[in-house]
Each structure stands twice: as C-alpha cells, then as structure tokens.
Amino acid sequence: MMPLISLVDICKHYVMGQDTVRALDGISLDIASNEYVAFTGASGSGKSTLMNILGALDKPGSGDYLLNGRNVAQLNQDELAEVRNRDIGFIFQNFNLLPRLSALANVMQPLIYRAVPLQAREHAARIVLERVGLEKRMHHLPNQLSGGQRQRVAIARALVTQPSLLLADEPTGNLDSATTRDIMQLFDELQREGNTIVMVTHEPDIARHCQRVVRMHDGKIAEHYWN
Ligand SMILES: Nc1ncnc2c1ncn2[C@@H]1O[C@H](COP(=O)(O)OP(=O)(O)OP(=O)(O)O)[C@@H](O)[C@H]1O
Ligand SMILES: [Mg+2]
C-alpha cells in the first residue's frame, strides 16, 4: 500500500553569513496511515523544522515530500494552504487559540475556509468538542479555560476537518504531569480510532506511548525504533 507520507532526502539549509545551518540534512522516511510516531532529539536537532515541512507551513530546500501521493515540495502558496486546510491538523505547544473567540468558535474556524454553512460548522464543532470532553465549556474564552482544556480545544480544532494527518509539536510542553497524562490518553484513543499522529517530544515517557520513535541529531535521523 502507498504510504501516507514519503520523505525522500529532505534538506533545509540556512545560510547565515559564513555559516550554513543544516537544520535538515537528508531525511528519508515513510509513514503509513494510522501510525503513531514520535520525533525526539536534542534542542536544535531539526524537529520543528521537519514538522513545519510535514504541516505544509514551510517547504524543504531540496528533496521530495509526498503526502497521499502528491509532491507537497512542489506546490505553490495557494496549493499549500489548501493542503494545510484539507489534510493537516496542527497542534502547537502554546495552543494558538484565537483569544477573543469561544472554544466553539475557535473549533468552527477551519471550516470557514471551506465555505461550510454556519449550522453545519457549529454541528461539526460540537461533535469534536464533545469527543474531547469539553461539552460543558463550549462558550468559554481561552483565558477562561485551564491549560489542559485549551489543548483539548486545539485538538478539537485540528480534528474538525477530519484531516489525514495530526501533527503535534511538543503538545504537552506547557502542561503539568497529570494533565499531560490525560492529553496523551486522548492521543492514544484518537490513534485507535484511526487517526495518523506525528508528534514531537523530548520526554521519554511520551515517546513510549508512540509505536515508533525517530530520534534526530543535527538534522539527520540518528536512531529509529519501534516500541
Ligand atoms: N529561520 C531560520 N534561520 C536560520 N536557522 C534556523 C531557522 N530556523 C531554524 N534554524 C536552525 O535550525 C536548527 C533546527 O531548528 P529546530 O527549530 O528545527 O530545532 P528543534 O529540534 O525543534 O529544537 P527545540 O527542541 O529547541 O524546539 C537550529 O540549529 C536552528 O537554530
Ligand atoms: Mg522545536
């Protein structure tokens, strides 16, 4: 079967005066649908750079990134935006919620770009907010929610478009250990329900949740194993 993701010799180099930073230096990797993968590695090893490429937020300097058989590395800005909206759900360490919008309105937001009518947007958002256990918090603003609840809103927002791929860059980095366990349990359930999850974490406990661990070092894959 065709992998969901195929990375072929992905490089991203930044020229800084005399120096070249090899943020990504020849990454090749396939990820199948419904896999649960953790990227780990020291600070500066290229994890976020790779996540941004996987999420179509950035393009590689060279190499190919096939997502559902389509070469994302060659798309223009409009096509990248379409891939982001249709195929990707991105979850950030700092939640990235819109502060003036309720939990419900935040989750409805990605569907606006798809011209989904208001009632259908609200219906879809309510379903995913219930899925993440926030049915009683839909009308709260982000600053009226706990950190764990904010991250649940962000996860609901990522799920509402039914993306092919959930990407999470240190999703529990701002949460205490009890809340981290709850959020990781939610990710585990989402994977069992059929989602494909790619996560960045520097915590070994979290990497152990995932089926597959890819450790990066200086822009390269240093180690790669299955739990
Ligand atoms: N826009 C940029 N210009 C120049 N260098 C960059 C740029 N973005 C990232 N880098 C460099 O690329 C390398 C990889 O950065 P990246 O953010 O991917 O690391 P990371 O593994 O996510 O680290 P952390 O665990 O601290 O989040 C770093 O050395 C960084 O300084
Ligand atoms: Mg990072």
XYZ file of N, CA and C and ligand atoms in Angstrom:
713
model
N 0.843 -1.211 0.000
C 0.000 0.000 0.000
C 0.871 1.251 0.000
N 0.427 2.281 -0.653
C 1.175 3.536 -0.700
C 1.220 4.157 0.699
N 2.420 4.597 1.166
C 2.455 5.249 2.477
C 1.697 6.575 2.437
N 1.199 6.988 3.587
C 0.558 8.301 3.662
C 1.588 9.388 3.370
N 2.773 9.219 3.992
C 3.850 10.199 3.858
C 5.090 9.504 3.341
N 5.739 10.129 2.373
C 7.024 9.633 1.935
C 7.981 10.818 1.828
N 9.019 10.798 2.646
C 10.043 11.842 2.618
C 11.272 11.266 1.936
N 11.775 11.977 0.941
C 12.934 11.490 0.202
C 14.022 12.549 0.219
N 15.062 12.293 1.017
C 16.260 13.146 1.055
C 15.924 14.626 1.276
N 15.133 14.873 2.303
C 14.712 16.243 2.605
C 15.864 17.019 3.244
N 16.193 18.176 2.670
C 17.202 19.067 3.245
C 16.611 20.459 3.432
N 17.036 21.092 4.511
C 16.707 22.505 4.715
C 17.950 23.146 5.321
N 18.631 23.938 4.519
C 19.860 24.590 4.981
C 19.620 26.087 5.044
N 20.123 26.709 6.095
C 20.038 28.162 6.220
C 21.447 28.729 6.124
N 21.646 29.653 5.202
C 22.953 30.301 5.083
C 22.933 31.541 5.970
N 23.849 31.559 6.944
C 23.930 32.667 7.892
C 25.342 33.246 7.791
N 25.512 34.241 6.916
C 26.853 34.797 6.722
C 27.800 33.721 6.214
N 28.828 33.441 7.002
C 29.838 32.446 6.609
C 29.356 31.018 6.867
N 28.383 30.893 7.781
C 27.978 29.559 8.227
C 26.740 29.062 7.485
N 26.665 27.773 7.361
C 25.428 27.149 6.882
C 24.888 26.266 8.004
N 23.642 26.524 8.404
C 22.990 25.673 9.407
C 22.231 24.586 8.655
N 22.633 23.353 8.880
C 21.942 22.245 8.221
C 20.815 21.761 9.137
N 19.714 22.517 9.123
C 18.590 22.208 10.021
C 18.033 20.820 9.700
N 17.940 20.488 8.422
C 17.590 19.134 7.984
C 18.594 18.737 6.922
N 19.122 17.530 7.048
C 20.263 17.154 6.223
C 20.105 15.742 5.682
N 19.097 15.567 4.820
C 18.925 14.267 4.178
C 18.032 13.330 4.968
N 16.778 13.737 5.137
C 15.806 12.916 5.877
C 14.987 12.101 4.873
N 15.040 10.786 5.000
C 14.206 9.896 4.186
C 13.433 8.976 5.116
N 12.133 8.892 4.894
C 11.275 8.182 5.854
C 9.882 8.030 5.250
N 9.280 6.864 5.479
C 7.868 6.680 5.113
C 7.039 6.556 6.376
N 5.829 7.073 6.341
C 4.884 6.902 7.445
C 3.567 6.423 6.852
N 3.074 5.318 7.395
C 1.825 4.749 6.880
C 0.638 5.385 7.591
N -0.517 5.253 6.966
C -1.748 5.711 7.578
C -1.974 4.974 8.905
N -2.453 5.709 9.889
C -2.773 5.190 11.235
C -1.532 4.890 12.094
N -0.345 5.317 11.637
C 0.831 5.182 12.507
C 0.820 6.262 13.588
N 1.620 6.013 14.612
C 1.716 6.888 15.777
C 3.216 7.062 16.027
N 3.757 8.192 15.597
C 5.210 8.378 15.532
C 5.637 9.535 16.423
N 6.720 9.345 17.164
C 7.311 10.427 17.945
C 8.667 10.795 17.363
N 8.895 12.097 17.153
C 10.220 12.598 16.831
C 10.822 13.156 18.109
N 12.024 12.678 18.437
C 12.727 13.177 19.608
C 14.106 13.666 19.166
N 14.857 14.175 20.137
C 16.202 14.654 19.832
C 16.457 15.961 20.553
N 17.729 16.304 20.668
C 18.125 17.486 21.423
C 17.566 18.757 20.784
N 17.552 19.805 21.562
C 17.167 21.113 21.051
C 18.061 21.478 19.869
N 17.434 21.950 18.802
C 18.204 22.340 17.620
C 18.459 21.212 16.644
N 17.916 20.016 16.913
C 18.211 18.882 16.031
C 17.359 18.871 14.753
N 16.373 19.770 14.666
C 15.606 19.891 13.426
C 14.165 19.415 13.508
N 13.695 19.106 14.705
C 12.347 18.539 14.852
C 11.254 19.493 14.358
N 11.316 20.736 14.821
C 10.262 21.674 14.417
C 10.367 22.021 12.935
N 11.594 22.112 12.447
C 11.775 22.376 11.017
C 11.087 21.282 10.205
N 11.256 20.040 10.637
C 10.630 18.925 9.925
C 9.109 18.957 10.085
N 8.623 19.261 11.278
C 7.174 19.331 11.492
C 6.551 20.408 10.611
N 7.233 21.537 10.488
C 6.693 22.622 9.668
C 6.626 22.220 8.200
N 7.569 21.404 7.765
C 7.514 20.912 6.389
C 6.382 19.897 6.251
N 6.294 18.963 7.211
C 5.203 17.973 7.168
C 3.841 18.669 7.168
N 3.748 19.789 7.907
C 2.487 20.509 8.016
C 2.233 21.488 6.887
N 3.088 21.494 5.875
C 2.952 22.390 4.717
C 2.976 23.859 5.136
N 3.628 24.126 6.276
C 3.840 25.517 6.689
C 5.103 26.055 6.046
N 5.967 25.150 5.642
C 7.256 25.521 5.071
C 7.597 24.483 4.002
N 8.492 24.862 3.089
C 8.901 23.915 2.051
C 10.340 23.498 2.261
N 10.682 22.270 1.893
C 12.085 21.875 2.002
C 12.939 22.641 0.987
N 14.238 22.768 1.296
C 15.154 23.363 0.325
C 15.344 22.418 -0.845
N 15.450 21.131 -0.555
C 15.508 20.128 -1.616
C 14.916 18.832 -1.078
N 14.642 17.929 -1.989
C 14.027 16.658 -1.618
C 12.540 16.666 -1.925
N 11.937 15.508 -1.773
C 10.514 15.353 -2.086
C 9.728 14.980 -0.843
N 8.532 15.550 -0.757
C 7.604 15.210 0.326
C 6.285 14.820 -0.328
N 6.047 13.522 -0.352
C 4.790 13.042 -0.924
C 3.786 12.824 0.191
N 2.637 13.464 0.060
C 1.542 13.281 1.009
C 0.350 12.793 0.198
N -0.136 11.604 0.526
C -1.196 10.993 -0.292
C -0.800 10.963 -1.768
N 0.490 10.755 -2.026
C 0.958 10.641 -3.406
C 1.207 11.962 -4.115
N 0.981 13.075 -3.445
C 1.129 14.387 -4.071
C 2.414 15.038 -3.565
N 3.220 15.605 -4.448
C 4.506 16.169 -4.030
C 4.328 17.584 -3.485
N 4.242 17.657 -2.154
C 3.992 18.932 -1.479
C 5.152 19.909 -1.691
N 6.361 19.358 -1.879
C 7.543 20.210 -2.066
C 7.427 21.086 -3.310
N 6.555 20.719 -4.235
C 6.466 21.478 -5.486
C 5.211 22.337 -5.597
N 4.460 22.453 -4.519
C 3.208 23.218 -4.606
C 3.459 24.716 -4.434
N 2.577 25.534 -4.981
C 2.678 26.979 -4.755
C 1.933 27.337 -3.454
N 1.980 28.613 -3.092
C 1.441 29.026 -1.782
C -0.055 28.694 -1.636
N -0.822 28.918 -2.699
C -2.261 28.627 -2.616
C -2.518 27.142 -2.427
N -1.749 26.339 -3.154
C -1.928 24.881 -3.047
C -1.503 24.382 -1.664
N -0.434 25.002 -1.116
C -0.001 24.631 0.237
C -1.094 24.951 1.254
N -1.714 26.108 1.100
C -2.785 26.494 2.030
C -3.928 25.486 1.953
N -4.205 25.024 0.750
C -5.280 24.047 0.574
C -4.924 22.719 1.251
N -3.672 22.283 1.100
C -3.222 21.047 1.760
C -3.327 21.198 3.273
N -2.892 22.364 3.780
C -2.967 22.603 5.233
C -4.395 22.486 5.731
N -5.310 23.075 4.997
C -6.703 23.077 5.449
C -7.378 21.721 5.272
N -7.013 21.008 4.239
C -7.735 19.774 3.939
C -7.119 18.542 4.590
N -5.781 18.503 4.633
C -5.112 17.254 5.017
C -4.477 17.269 6.396
N -4.279 18.459 6.975
C -3.433 18.556 8.165
C -4.200 19.151 9.342
N -4.030 18.540 10.508
C -4.472 19.163 11.754
C -3.234 19.425 12.589
N -2.958 20.693 12.904
C -1.715 21.054 13.589
C -2.028 21.437 15.031
N -1.286 20.849 15.962
C -1.462 21.141 17.395
C -0.141 21.674 17.927
N -0.197 22.852 18.552
C 1.024 23.547 18.959
C 1.196 23.479 20.472
N 2.446 23.687 20.904
C 2.744 23.703 22.339
C 1.956 24.799 23.057
N 1.833 25.961 22.407
C 1.163 27.093 23.073
C -0.301 27.235 22.630
N -0.880 26.180 22.121
C -2.309 26.056 21.782
C -2.720 26.896 20.562
N -2.209 28.160 20.470
C -2.527 29.021 19.323
C -4.025 29.223 19.103
N -4.770 29.404 20.175
C -6.207 29.686 20.016
C -6.406 31.191 19.807
N -7.507 31.552 19.164
C -7.823 32.974 18.997
C -8.475 33.462 20.292
N -7.849 34.455 20.967
C -8.248 34.796 22.339
C -9.652 35.377 22.468
N -10.157 36.022 21.424
C -11.477 36.657 21.538
C -12.616 35.744 21.130
N -12.283 34.529 20.704
C -13.332 33.602 20.269
C -13.527 32.508 21.312
N -14.790 32.086 21.472
C -15.115 30.986 22.371
C -14.465 29.698 21.869
N -14.463 28.693 22.749
C -13.972 27.376 22.337
C -14.703 26.917 21.070
N -16.027 27.062 21.080
C -16.831 26.632 19.924
C -16.416 27.376 18.651
N -16.290 28.701 18.749
C -15.939 29.497 17.567
C -14.521 29.175 17.083
N -13.596 28.912 18.016
C -12.249 28.511 17.617
C -12.286 27.232 16.795
N -13.089 26.284 17.241
C -13.132 24.989 16.559
C -13.854 25.093 15.209
N -14.799 26.032 15.118
C -15.517 26.213 13.845
C -14.632 26.862 12.770
N -13.609 27.595 13.235
C -12.799 28.429 12.355
C -12.275 27.733 11.078
N -11.642 26.542 11.183
C -11.080 25.947 9.957
C -12.135 25.644 8.894
N -13.389 25.500 9.316
C -14.438 25.162 8.341
C -14.910 26.383 7.568
N -14.616 27.577 8.082
C -14.976 28.799 7.350
C -14.284 28.804 5.994
N -13.000 28.379 5.989
C -12.233 28.403 4.741
C -12.768 27.414 3.727
N -13.592 26.499 4.195
C -14.153 25.513 3.268
C -15.556 25.875 2.856
N -15.986 27.076 3.243
C -17.326 27.529 2.896
C -18.408 26.564 3.381
N -18.184 25.967 4.544
C -19.230 25.135 5.155
C -20.259 26.083 5.772
N -21.558 25.863 5.558
C -22.566 26.767 6.123
C -22.513 26.791 7.653
N -22.958 27.910 8.244
C -22.844 28.142 9.678
C -23.368 26.988 10.530
N -24.574 26.536 10.217
C -25.170 25.487 11.058
C -24.364 24.198 11.025
N -23.873 23.855 9.852
C -23.076 22.635 9.716
C -21.736 22.791 10.422
N -21.189 24.012 10.379
C -19.925 24.272 11.105
C -20.123 24.062 12.597
N -21.220 24.623 13.087
C -21.455 24.528 14.520
C -21.704 23.072 14.935
N -22.445 22.358 14.119
C -22.737 20.964 14.410
C -21.436 20.152 14.477
N -20.579 20.330 13.472
C -19.320 19.574 13.425
C -18.433 19.932 14.618
N -18.401 21.224 14.971
C -17.553 21.660 16.086
C -18.050 21.088 17.408
N -19.375 21.060 17.583
C -19.925 20.494 18.823
C -19.555 19.021 18.963
N -19.604 18.293 17.878
C -19.290 16.859 17.937
C -17.850 16.641 18.392
N -16.894 17.400 17.814
C -15.499 17.150 18.218
C -15.219 17.696 19.612
N -15.898 18.776 20.017
C -15.710 19.265 21.394
C -16.245 18.252 22.395
N -17.347 17.601 22.062
C -17.826 16.518 22.924
C -16.820 15.374 22.948
N -16.258 15.086 21.785
C -15.277 13.989 21.694
C -14.086 14.200 22.627
N -13.657 15.474 22.785
C -12.502 15.739 23.652
C -12.934 16.079 25.082
N -14.215 15.929 25.373
C -14.697 16.067 26.746
C -14.966 17.497 27.181
N -15.282 18.391 26.232
C -15.483 19.799 26.587
C -16.905 20.283 26.348
N -17.876 19.359 26.376
C -19.250 19.785 26.084
C -19.734 20.879 27.037
N -19.168 20.941 28.236
C -19.626 21.950 29.203
C -18.806 23.238 29.147
N -17.888 23.328 28.227
C -17.002 24.508 28.180
C -17.019 25.204 26.826
N -18.028 24.918 26.007
C -18.007 25.401 24.623
C -18.026 26.914 24.501
N -18.649 27.575 25.484
C -18.807 29.027 25.358
C -17.780 29.799 26.159
N -16.797 29.081 26.694
C -15.717 29.762 27.411
C -14.709 30.333 26.428
N -14.119 31.469 26.812
C -12.984 32.005 26.062
C -11.728 31.240 26.491
N -10.682 31.260 25.639
C -9.456 30.534 26.017
C -8.942 30.896 27.404
N -8.982 32.191 27.786
C -8.434 32.543 29.108
C -9.367 32.153 30.252
N -10.519 31.579 29.926
C -11.411 31.036 30.962
C -11.292 29.515 31.055
N -10.247 28.973 30.407
C -10.036 27.523 30.405
C -8.673 27.197 31.006
N -8.544 25.999 31.557
C -7.236 25.534 32.051
C -6.352 25.184 30.851
N -5.066 24.990 31.131
C -4.137 24.628 30.056
C -4.551 23.353 29.337
N -4.919 22.342 30.109
C -5.337 21.080 29.501
C -6.601 21.245 28.665
N -7.525 22.081 29.153
C -8.759 22.332 28.385
C -8.437 23.106 27.102
N -7.518 24.051 27.190
C -7.126 24.785 25.971
C -6.544 23.837 24.938
N -5.711 22.897 25.430
C -5.122 21.979 24.457
C -6.198 21.067 23.876
N -7.219 20.732 24.662
C -8.333 19.941 24.112
C -9.083 20.718 23.026
N -9.248 22.015 23.243
C -9.886 22.839 22.203
C -9.034 22.798 20.930
N -7.725 22.931 21.121
C -6.827 22.926 19.957
C -6.871 21.574 19.241
N -6.990 20.499 20.004
C -7.086 19.168 19.391
C -8.418 19.051 18.637
N -9.491 19.564 19.244
C -10.790 19.543 18.558
C -10.724 20.339 17.254
N -10.045 21.486 17.311
C -9.911 22.317 16.095
C -9.135 21.568 15.015
N -8.117 20.790 15.453
C -7.351 20.011 14.470
C -8.190 18.878 13.882
N -9.110 18.335 14.679
C -9.896 17.177 14.235
C -11.088 17.554 13.366
N -11.540 18.803 13.469
C -12.862 19.144 12.910
C -12.910 18.992 11.390
N -11.762 19.098 10.746
C -11.737 18.957 9.280
C -11.503 17.507 8.859
N -11.414 16.597 9.826
C -11.111 15.194 9.537
C -9.874 15.055 8.655
N -8.733 15.551 9.161
C -7.512 15.557 8.346
C -6.919 14.160 8.199
N -6.049 13.987 7.203
C -5.340 12.706 7.055
C -4.261 12.559 8.104
N -3.797 13.693 8.661
C -2.599 13.685 9.490
C -2.747 14.678 10.629
N -2.522 14.194 11.868
C -2.457 15.082 13.032
C -1.000 15.292 13.384
N -0.572 16.544 13.428
C 0.808 16.893 13.774
C 0.796 17.659 15.071
N 1.669 17.273 16.004
C 1.684 17.950 17.292
C 3.130 18.212 17.703
N 3.491 19.484 17.840
C 4.862 19.858 18.214
C 4.892 20.155 19.712
N 5.440 19.246 20.505
C 5.501 19.362 21.969
C 4.128 19.706 22.563
N 3.092 18.918 22.270
C 1.727 19.296 22.661
C 1.518 19.360 24.165
N 2.393 18.705 24.931
C 2.226 18.740 26.385
C 3.334 19.559 27.053
N 4.082 20.304 26.244
C 5.223 21.054 26.773
C 4.850 22.117 27.795
N 3.602 22.621 27.745
C 3.178 23.649 28.697
C 2.236 23.096 29.765
N 2.165 21.784 29.901
C 1.177 21.194 30.815
C 1.859 20.469 31.971
N 1.165 20.402 33.104
C 1.719 19.654 34.241
C 1.595 18.151 33.968
N 2.167 17.338 34.865
C 2.288 15.917 34.528
C 0.938 15.199 34.527
N 0.016 15.582 35.422
C -1.296 14.925 35.419
C -2.048 15.262 34.135
N -2.017 16.533 33.736
C -2.707 16.947 32.517
C -2.050 16.318 31.291
N -0.733 16.201 31.343
C -0.014 15.541 30.251
C -0.524 14.115 30.059
N -0.715 13.397 31.161
C -1.227 12.020 31.048
C -2.601 11.997 30.392
N -3.481 12.921 30.786
C -4.825 12.978 30.185
C -4.745 13.238 28.676
N -3.921 14.185 28.312
C -3.827 14.542 26.885
C -3.221 13.386 26.094
N -2.209 12.717 26.673
C -1.615 11.573 25.969
C -2.616 10.440 25.813
N -3.472 10.262 26.832
C -4.508 9.243 26.715
C -5.467 9.581 25.569
N -5.777 10.861 25.448
C -6.646 11.284 24.340
C -5.974 10.984 22.988
N -4.688 11.290 22.852
C -3.990 10.970 21.599
C -4.007 9.464 21.334
N -3.793 8.666 22.405
C -3.808 7.209 22.231
C -5.169 6.756 21.673
N -6.245 7.323 22.226
C -7.588 6.958 21.758
C -7.796 7.389 20.304
N -7.322 8.587 19.987
C -7.512 9.091 18.618
C -6.775 8.204 17.619
N -5.621 7.682 18.028
C -4.903 6.773 17.128
C -5.696 5.476 16.957
N -6.240 4.966 18.048
C -7.034 3.722 17.941
C -8.265 3.924 17.073
N -8.765 5.167 17.036
C -9.938 5.457 16.207
C -9.570 5.649 14.741
N -8.270 5.547 14.419
C -7.887 5.560 13.008
C -7.060 6.747 12.559
N -6.807 7.698 13.469
C -6.014 8.865 13.077
C -4.528 8.514 12.958
N -3.834 9.251 12.117
C -2.384 9.160 11.999
C -1.795 10.313 12.795
N -0.879 9.997 13.724
C -0.372 11.029 14.629
C 1.145 11.088 14.547
N 1.657 12.287 14.324
C 3.100 12.525 14.340
C 3.348 13.619 15.361
N 4.197 13.308 16.342
C 4.357 14.174 17.494
C 5.835 14.454 17.729
N 6.139 15.671 18.180
C 7.489 15.967 18.652
C 7.461 15.989 20.167
N 8.423 15.322 20.785
C 8.522 15.385 22.243
C 9.965 15.138 22.645
N 10.387 15.763 23.737
C 11.712 15.394 24.241
C 11.590 14.546 25.505
N 10.356 14.159 25.861
C 10.163 13.356 27.072
C 10.071 11.873 26.738
N 10.986 11.066 27.308
C 10.986 9.627 27.013
C 9.657 8.953 27.356
N 8.993 9.391 28.427
C 7.704 8.805 28.798
C 6.675 8.962 27.692
N 6.710 10.099 27.043
C 5.737 10.361 25.987
C 6.094 9.561 24.741
N 7.384 9.519 24.431
C 7.807 8.749 23.255
C 7.391 7.283 23.390
N 7.374 6.788 24.631
C 6.991 5.384 24.836
C 5.528 5.111 24.504
N 4.669 6.153 24.547
C 3.269 5.991 24.127
C 3.177 5.651 22.647
N 4.120 6.184 21.892
C 4.018 6.096 20.438
C 4.579 4.761 19.974
N 4.092 4.309 18.803
C 4.520 2.996 18.320
C 5.922 3.040 17.758
N 6.303 4.216 17.317
C 7.539 4.316 16.556
C 8.249 5.584 16.997
N 9.554 5.514 17.195
C 10.320 6.663 17.665
C 11.443 6.948 16.673
N 11.547 8.200 16.276
C 12.616 8.639 15.374
C 13.412 9.692 16.125
N 14.665 9.382 16.434
C 15.486 10.354 17.152
C 16.369 11.098 16.157
N 16.335 12.412 16.256
C 17.100 13.245 15.324
C 18.341 13.797 15.997
N 19.355 14.049 15.172
C 20.592 14.670 15.658
C 21.187 15.455 14.504
N 21.386 16.744 14.708
C 21.990 17.601 13.670
C 21.321 17.439 12.307
N 20.008 17.422 12.297
C 19.285 17.395 11.029
C 19.221 16.045 10.353
N 19.727 15.021 11.043
C 19.697 13.674 10.460
C 18.931 12.736 11.393
N 18.516 11.592 10.852
C 17.919 10.559 11.701
C 19.067 9.785 12.339
N 19.152 9.864 13.687
C 20.251 9.209 14.407
C 19.860 7.804 14.815
N 18.570 7.605 15.069
C 18.111 6.325 15.603
C 16.629 6.213 15.299
N 16.192 4.979 15.127
C 14.834 4.767 14.649
C 14.381 3.415 15.169
N 13.348 3.359 16.002
C 12.919 2.053 16.523
C 11.420 2.012 16.753
N 10.925 0.783 16.900
C 9.506 0.554 17.185
C 9.365 0.105 18.633
N 8.402 0.657 19.343
C 8.208 0.270 20.745
C 7.539 -1.094 20.842
N 14.770 30.524 10.049
C 15.942 30.008 10.450
N 17.100 30.584 10.097
C 18.275 30.060 10.490
N 18.408 28.960 11.231
C 17.278 28.350 11.630
C 15.997 28.832 11.266
N 15.077 28.004 11.793
C 15.740 27.066 12.472
N 17.084 27.271 12.375
C 18.130 26.421 12.959
O 17.889 25.095 12.557
C 18.159 24.173 13.603
C 16.947 23.318 13.878
O 15.920 24.104 14.497
P 14.563 23.466 15.011
O 13.697 24.582 15.465
O 14.020 22.581 13.956
O 15.052 22.592 16.252
P 14.206 21.707 17.263
O 14.720 20.326 17.159
O 12.745 21.914 17.037
O 14.636 22.320 18.671
P 13.763 22.523 20.032
O 13.756 21.195 20.724
O 14.585 23.534 20.792
O 12.406 23.034 19.673
C 18.618 25.014 14.790
O 20.019 24.995 14.853
C 18.113 26.404 14.472
O 18.945 27.380 15.037
Mg 11.203 22.736 18.219
